[in-house]
PDB file of C-alpha atoms in Angstrom:
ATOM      1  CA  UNK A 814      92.652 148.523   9.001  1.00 96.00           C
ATOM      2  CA  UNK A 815      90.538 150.309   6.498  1.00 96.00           C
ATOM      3  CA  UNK A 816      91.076 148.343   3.708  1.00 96.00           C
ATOM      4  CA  UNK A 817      90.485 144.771   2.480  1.00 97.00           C
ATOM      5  CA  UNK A 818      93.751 142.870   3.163  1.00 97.00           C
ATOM      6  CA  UNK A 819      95.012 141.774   6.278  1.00 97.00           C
ATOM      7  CA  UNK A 820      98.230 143.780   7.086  1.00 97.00           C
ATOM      8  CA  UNK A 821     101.182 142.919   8.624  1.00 97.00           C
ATOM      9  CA  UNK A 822     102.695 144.837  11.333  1.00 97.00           C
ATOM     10  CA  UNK A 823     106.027 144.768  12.323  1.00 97.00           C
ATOM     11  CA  UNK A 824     107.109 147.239  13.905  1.00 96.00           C
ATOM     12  CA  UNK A 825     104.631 149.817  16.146  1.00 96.00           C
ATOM     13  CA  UNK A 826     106.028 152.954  17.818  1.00 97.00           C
ATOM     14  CA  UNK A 827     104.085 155.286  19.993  1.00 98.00           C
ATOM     15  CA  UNK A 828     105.980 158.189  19.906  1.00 98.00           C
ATOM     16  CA  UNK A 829     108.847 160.211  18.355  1.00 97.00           C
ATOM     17  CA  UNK A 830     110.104 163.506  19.152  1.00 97.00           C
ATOM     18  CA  UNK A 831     113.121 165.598  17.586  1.00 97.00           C
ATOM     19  CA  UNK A 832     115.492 167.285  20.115  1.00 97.00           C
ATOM     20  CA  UNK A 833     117.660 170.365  18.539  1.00 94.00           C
ATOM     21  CA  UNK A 834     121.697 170.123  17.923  1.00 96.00           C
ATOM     22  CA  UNK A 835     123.060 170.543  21.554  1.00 94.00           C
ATOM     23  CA  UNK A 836     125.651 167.569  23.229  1.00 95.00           C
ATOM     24  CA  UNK A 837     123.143 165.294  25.071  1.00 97.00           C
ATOM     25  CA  UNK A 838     123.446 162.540  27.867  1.00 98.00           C
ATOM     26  CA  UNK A 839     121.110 159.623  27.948  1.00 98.00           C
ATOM     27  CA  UNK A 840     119.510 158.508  31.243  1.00 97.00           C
ATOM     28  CA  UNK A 841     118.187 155.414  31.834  1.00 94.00           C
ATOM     29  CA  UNK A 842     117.200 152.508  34.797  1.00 91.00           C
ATOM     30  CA  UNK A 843     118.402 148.980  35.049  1.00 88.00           C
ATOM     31  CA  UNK A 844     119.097 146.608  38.178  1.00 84.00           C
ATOM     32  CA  UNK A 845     117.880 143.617  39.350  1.00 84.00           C
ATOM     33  CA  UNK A 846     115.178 142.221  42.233  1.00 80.00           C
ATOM     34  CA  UNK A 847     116.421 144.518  45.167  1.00 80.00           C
ATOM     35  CA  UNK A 848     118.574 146.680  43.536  1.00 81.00           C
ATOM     36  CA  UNK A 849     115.702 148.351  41.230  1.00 82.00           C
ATOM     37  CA  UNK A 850     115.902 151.404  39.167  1.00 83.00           C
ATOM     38  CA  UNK A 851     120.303 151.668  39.324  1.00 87.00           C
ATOM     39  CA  UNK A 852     120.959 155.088  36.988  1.00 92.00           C
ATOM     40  CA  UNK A 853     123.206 154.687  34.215  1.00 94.00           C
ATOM     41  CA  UNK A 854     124.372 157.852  32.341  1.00 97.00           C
ATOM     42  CA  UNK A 855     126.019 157.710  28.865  1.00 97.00           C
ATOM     43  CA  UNK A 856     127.222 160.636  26.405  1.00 97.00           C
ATOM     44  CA  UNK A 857     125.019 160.008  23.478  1.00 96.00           C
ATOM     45  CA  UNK A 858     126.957 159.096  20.514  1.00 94.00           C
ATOM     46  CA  UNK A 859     126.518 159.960  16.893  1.00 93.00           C
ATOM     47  CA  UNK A 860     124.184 157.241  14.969  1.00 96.00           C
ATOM     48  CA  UNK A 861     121.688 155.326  17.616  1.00 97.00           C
ATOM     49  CA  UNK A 862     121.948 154.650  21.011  1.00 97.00           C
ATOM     50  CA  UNK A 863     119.139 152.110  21.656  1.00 96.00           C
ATOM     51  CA  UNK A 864     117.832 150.503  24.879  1.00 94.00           C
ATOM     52  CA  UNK A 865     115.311 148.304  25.327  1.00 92.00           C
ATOM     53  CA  UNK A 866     114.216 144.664  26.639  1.00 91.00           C
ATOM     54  CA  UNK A 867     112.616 141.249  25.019  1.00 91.00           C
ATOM     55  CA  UNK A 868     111.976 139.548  27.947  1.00 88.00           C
ATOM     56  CA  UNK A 869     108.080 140.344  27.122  1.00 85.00           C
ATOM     57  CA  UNK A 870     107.095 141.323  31.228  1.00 78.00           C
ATOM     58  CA  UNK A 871     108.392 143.848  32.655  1.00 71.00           C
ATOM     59  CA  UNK A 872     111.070 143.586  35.269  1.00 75.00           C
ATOM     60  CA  UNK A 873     113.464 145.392  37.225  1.00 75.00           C
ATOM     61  CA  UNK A 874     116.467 144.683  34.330  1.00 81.00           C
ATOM     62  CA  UNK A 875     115.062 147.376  32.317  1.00 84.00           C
ATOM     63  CA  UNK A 876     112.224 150.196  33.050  1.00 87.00           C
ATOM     64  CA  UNK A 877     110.350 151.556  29.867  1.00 92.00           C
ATOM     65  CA  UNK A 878     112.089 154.864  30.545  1.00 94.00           C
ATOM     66  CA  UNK A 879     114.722 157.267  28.825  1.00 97.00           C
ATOM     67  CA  UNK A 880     115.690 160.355  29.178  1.00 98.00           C
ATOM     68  CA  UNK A 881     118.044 162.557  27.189  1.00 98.00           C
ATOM     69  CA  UNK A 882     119.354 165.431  29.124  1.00 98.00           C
ATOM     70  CA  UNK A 883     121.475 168.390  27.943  1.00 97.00           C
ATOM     71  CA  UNK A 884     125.495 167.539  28.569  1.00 96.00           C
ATOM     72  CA  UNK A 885     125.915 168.713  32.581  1.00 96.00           C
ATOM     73  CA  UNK A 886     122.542 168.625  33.287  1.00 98.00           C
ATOM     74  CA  UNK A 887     122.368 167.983  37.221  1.00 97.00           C
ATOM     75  CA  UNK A 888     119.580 167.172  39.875  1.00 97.00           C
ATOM     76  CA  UNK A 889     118.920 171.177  40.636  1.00 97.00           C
ATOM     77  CA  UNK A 890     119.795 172.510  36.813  1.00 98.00           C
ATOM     78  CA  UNK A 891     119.571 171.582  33.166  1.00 98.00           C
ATOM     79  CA  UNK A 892     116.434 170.672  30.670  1.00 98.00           C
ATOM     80  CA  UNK A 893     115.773 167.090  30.829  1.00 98.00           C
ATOM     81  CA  UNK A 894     113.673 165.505  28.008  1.00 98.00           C
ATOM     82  CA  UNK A 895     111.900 162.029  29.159  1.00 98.00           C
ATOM     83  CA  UNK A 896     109.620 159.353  27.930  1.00 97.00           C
ATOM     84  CA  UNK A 897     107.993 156.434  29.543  1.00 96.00           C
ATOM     85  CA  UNK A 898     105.847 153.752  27.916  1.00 95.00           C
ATOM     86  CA  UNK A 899     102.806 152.839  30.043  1.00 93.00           C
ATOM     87  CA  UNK A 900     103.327 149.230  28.720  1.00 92.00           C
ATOM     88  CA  UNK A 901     105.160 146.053  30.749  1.00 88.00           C
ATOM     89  CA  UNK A 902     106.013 143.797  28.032  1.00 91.00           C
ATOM     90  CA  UNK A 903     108.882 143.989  25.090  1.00 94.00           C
ATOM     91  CA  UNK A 904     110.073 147.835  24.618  1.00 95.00           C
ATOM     92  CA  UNK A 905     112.288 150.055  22.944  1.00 96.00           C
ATOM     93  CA  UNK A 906     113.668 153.380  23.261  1.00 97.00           C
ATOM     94  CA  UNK A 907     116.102 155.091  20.640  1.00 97.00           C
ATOM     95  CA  UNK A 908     117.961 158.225  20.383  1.00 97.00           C
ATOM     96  CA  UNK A 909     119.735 159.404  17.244  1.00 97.00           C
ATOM     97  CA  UNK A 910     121.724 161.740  16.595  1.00 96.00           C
ATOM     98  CA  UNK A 911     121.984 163.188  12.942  1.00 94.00           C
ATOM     99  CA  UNK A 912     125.188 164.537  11.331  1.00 93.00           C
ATOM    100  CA  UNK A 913     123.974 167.927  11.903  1.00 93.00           C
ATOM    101  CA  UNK A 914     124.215 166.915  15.763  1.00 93.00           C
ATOM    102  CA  UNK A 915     119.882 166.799  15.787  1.00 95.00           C
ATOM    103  CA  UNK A 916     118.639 164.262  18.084  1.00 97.00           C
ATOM    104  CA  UNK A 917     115.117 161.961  17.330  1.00 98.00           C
ATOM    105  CA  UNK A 918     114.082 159.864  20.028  1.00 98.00           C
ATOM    106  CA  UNK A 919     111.528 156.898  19.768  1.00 98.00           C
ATOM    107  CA  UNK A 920     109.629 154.983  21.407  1.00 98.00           C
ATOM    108  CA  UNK A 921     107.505 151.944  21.451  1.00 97.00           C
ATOM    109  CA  UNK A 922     107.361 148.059  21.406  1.00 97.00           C
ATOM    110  CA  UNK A 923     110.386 146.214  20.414  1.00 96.00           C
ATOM    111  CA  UNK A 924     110.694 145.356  17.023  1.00 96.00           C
ATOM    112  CA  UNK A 925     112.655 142.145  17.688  1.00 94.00           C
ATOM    113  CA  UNK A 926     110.342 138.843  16.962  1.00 91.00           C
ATOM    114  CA  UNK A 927     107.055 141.623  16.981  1.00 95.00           C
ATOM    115  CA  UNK A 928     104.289 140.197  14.510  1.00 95.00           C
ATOM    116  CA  UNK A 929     100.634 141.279  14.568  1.00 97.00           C
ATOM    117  CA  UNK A 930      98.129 140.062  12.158  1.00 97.00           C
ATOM    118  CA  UNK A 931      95.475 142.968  11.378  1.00 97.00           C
ATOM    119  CA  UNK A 932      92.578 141.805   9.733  1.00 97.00           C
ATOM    120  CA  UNK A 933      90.029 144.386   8.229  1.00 97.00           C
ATOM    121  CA  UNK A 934      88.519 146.358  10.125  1.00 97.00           C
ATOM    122  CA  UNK A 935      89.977 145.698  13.043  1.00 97.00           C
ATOM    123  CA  UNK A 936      92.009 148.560  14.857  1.00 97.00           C
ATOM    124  CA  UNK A 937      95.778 148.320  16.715  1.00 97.00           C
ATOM    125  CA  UNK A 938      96.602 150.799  19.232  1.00 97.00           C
ATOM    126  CA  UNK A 939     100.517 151.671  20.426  1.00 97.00           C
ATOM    127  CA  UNK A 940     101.101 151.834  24.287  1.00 96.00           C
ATOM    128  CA  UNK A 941     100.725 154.856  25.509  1.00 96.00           C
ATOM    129  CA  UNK A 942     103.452 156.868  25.784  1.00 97.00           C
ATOM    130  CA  UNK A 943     104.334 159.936  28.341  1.00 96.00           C
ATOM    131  CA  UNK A 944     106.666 162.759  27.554  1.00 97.00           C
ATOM    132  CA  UNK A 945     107.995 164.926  30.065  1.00 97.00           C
ATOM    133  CA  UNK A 946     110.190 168.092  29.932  1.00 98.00           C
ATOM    134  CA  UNK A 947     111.621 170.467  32.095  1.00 98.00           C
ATOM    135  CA  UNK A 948     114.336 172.919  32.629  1.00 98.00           C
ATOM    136  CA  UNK A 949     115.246 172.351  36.202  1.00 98.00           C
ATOM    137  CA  UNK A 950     116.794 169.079  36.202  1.00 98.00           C
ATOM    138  CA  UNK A 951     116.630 165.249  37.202  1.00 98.00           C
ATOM    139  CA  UNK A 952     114.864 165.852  40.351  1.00 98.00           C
ATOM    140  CA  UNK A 953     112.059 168.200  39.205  1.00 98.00           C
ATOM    141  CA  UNK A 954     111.965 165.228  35.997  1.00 97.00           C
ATOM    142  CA  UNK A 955     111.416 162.732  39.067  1.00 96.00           C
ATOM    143  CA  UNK A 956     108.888 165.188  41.409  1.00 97.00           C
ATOM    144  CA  UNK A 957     107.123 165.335  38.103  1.00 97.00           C
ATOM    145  CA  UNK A 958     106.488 161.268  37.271  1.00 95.00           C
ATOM    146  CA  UNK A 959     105.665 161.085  41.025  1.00 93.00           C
ATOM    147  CA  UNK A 960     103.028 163.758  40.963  1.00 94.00           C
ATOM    148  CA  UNK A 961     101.541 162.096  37.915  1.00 94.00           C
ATOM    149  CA  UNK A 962     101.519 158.808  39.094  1.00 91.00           C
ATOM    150  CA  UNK A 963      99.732 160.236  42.167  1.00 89.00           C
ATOM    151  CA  UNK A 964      97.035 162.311  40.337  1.00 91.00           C
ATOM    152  CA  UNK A 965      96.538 160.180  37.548  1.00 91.00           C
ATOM    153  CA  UNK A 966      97.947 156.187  37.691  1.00 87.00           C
ATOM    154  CA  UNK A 967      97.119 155.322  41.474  1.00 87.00           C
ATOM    155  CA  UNK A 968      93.633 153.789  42.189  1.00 88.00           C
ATOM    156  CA  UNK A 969      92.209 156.478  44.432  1.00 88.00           C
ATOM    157  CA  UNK A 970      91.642 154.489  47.502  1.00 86.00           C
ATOM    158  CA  UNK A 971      95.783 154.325  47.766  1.00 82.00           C
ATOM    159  CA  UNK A 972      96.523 158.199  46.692  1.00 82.00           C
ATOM    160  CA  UNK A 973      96.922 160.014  50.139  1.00 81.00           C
ATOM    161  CA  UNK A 974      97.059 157.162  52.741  1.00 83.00           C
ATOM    162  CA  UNK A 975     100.207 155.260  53.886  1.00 82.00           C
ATOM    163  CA  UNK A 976     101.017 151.619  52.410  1.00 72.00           C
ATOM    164  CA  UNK A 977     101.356 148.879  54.594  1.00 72.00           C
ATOM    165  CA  UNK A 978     104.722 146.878  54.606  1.00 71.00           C
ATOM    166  CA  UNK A 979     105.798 143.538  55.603  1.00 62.00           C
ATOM    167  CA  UNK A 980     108.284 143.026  58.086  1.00 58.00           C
TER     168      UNK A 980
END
């Protein structure tokens, strides 16, 4: 806040991106405690299809992740567009599609009950949010968040050695 008033935020996305006209799937991960990360695969309708949680932690019931793949996209074929928020508390993801069948997805904390006070001078930053694409399908969409995870989210120590387990 550059300025002399405290602001009001109320709503704080990190990222947007705008998909051309083309008939579009969503992907995206719900379950429970041992039954993690269940796929669920909708047609995306005209006007917004929004997912999200307010639970503010994360949790198994919803993972910051969507992804909006082309209509018959499949593990081996198809371009898959996906974003994750590095972020475990409220979220929201949105895809809509406009009447000329143009798709903008977004991103970000949930808007539902968000407040934040920003005084002058004092800065707010948006979760970070990573955007994947590729043209070869769900699995090389999953390789890919793996491999990045690896290279770049792991603490070195646990990159290339086996995790124990309990029993």
């Amino acid at each position: 806040n550059t300025g002399k008033q405290v602001l009001t935020l109320r709503r704080a996305l990190s990222a947007s991106l705008d998909l051309p006209p083309e008939d579009y799937d969503a992907v995206h991960l719900h379950g429970s405690w041992a039954r993690e990360m269940a796929v669920e695969r909708v047609a995306l309708p005209h006007g917004v299809f929004e997912i999200g949680s307010t639970r503010g932690t994360s949790s198994a019931a919803h993972a910051p992740y969507l992804a909006v793949v082309e209509r018959g996209t499949t593990e081996g074929a198809g371009r898959v567009f996906a974003s994750i928020l590095v972020y475990s508390g409220n979220h929201v993801f949105s895809a809509e599609t406009g009447e000329f069948g143009d798709v903008r997805v977004m991103c970000g904390i949930n808007p539902d009950g968000f407040f934040w006070r920003l005084e002058p001078g004092e800065t707010f930053r948006t979760p970070e949010a990573l955007q994947l694409f590729t043209d070869s399908g769900l699995r090389a969409m999953s390789h890919a968040w793996h491999d990045f995870t690896r290279a770049h989210v792991l603490p070195k120590r646990f990159r290339d050695v086996p995790r124990p387990t309990y029993l």
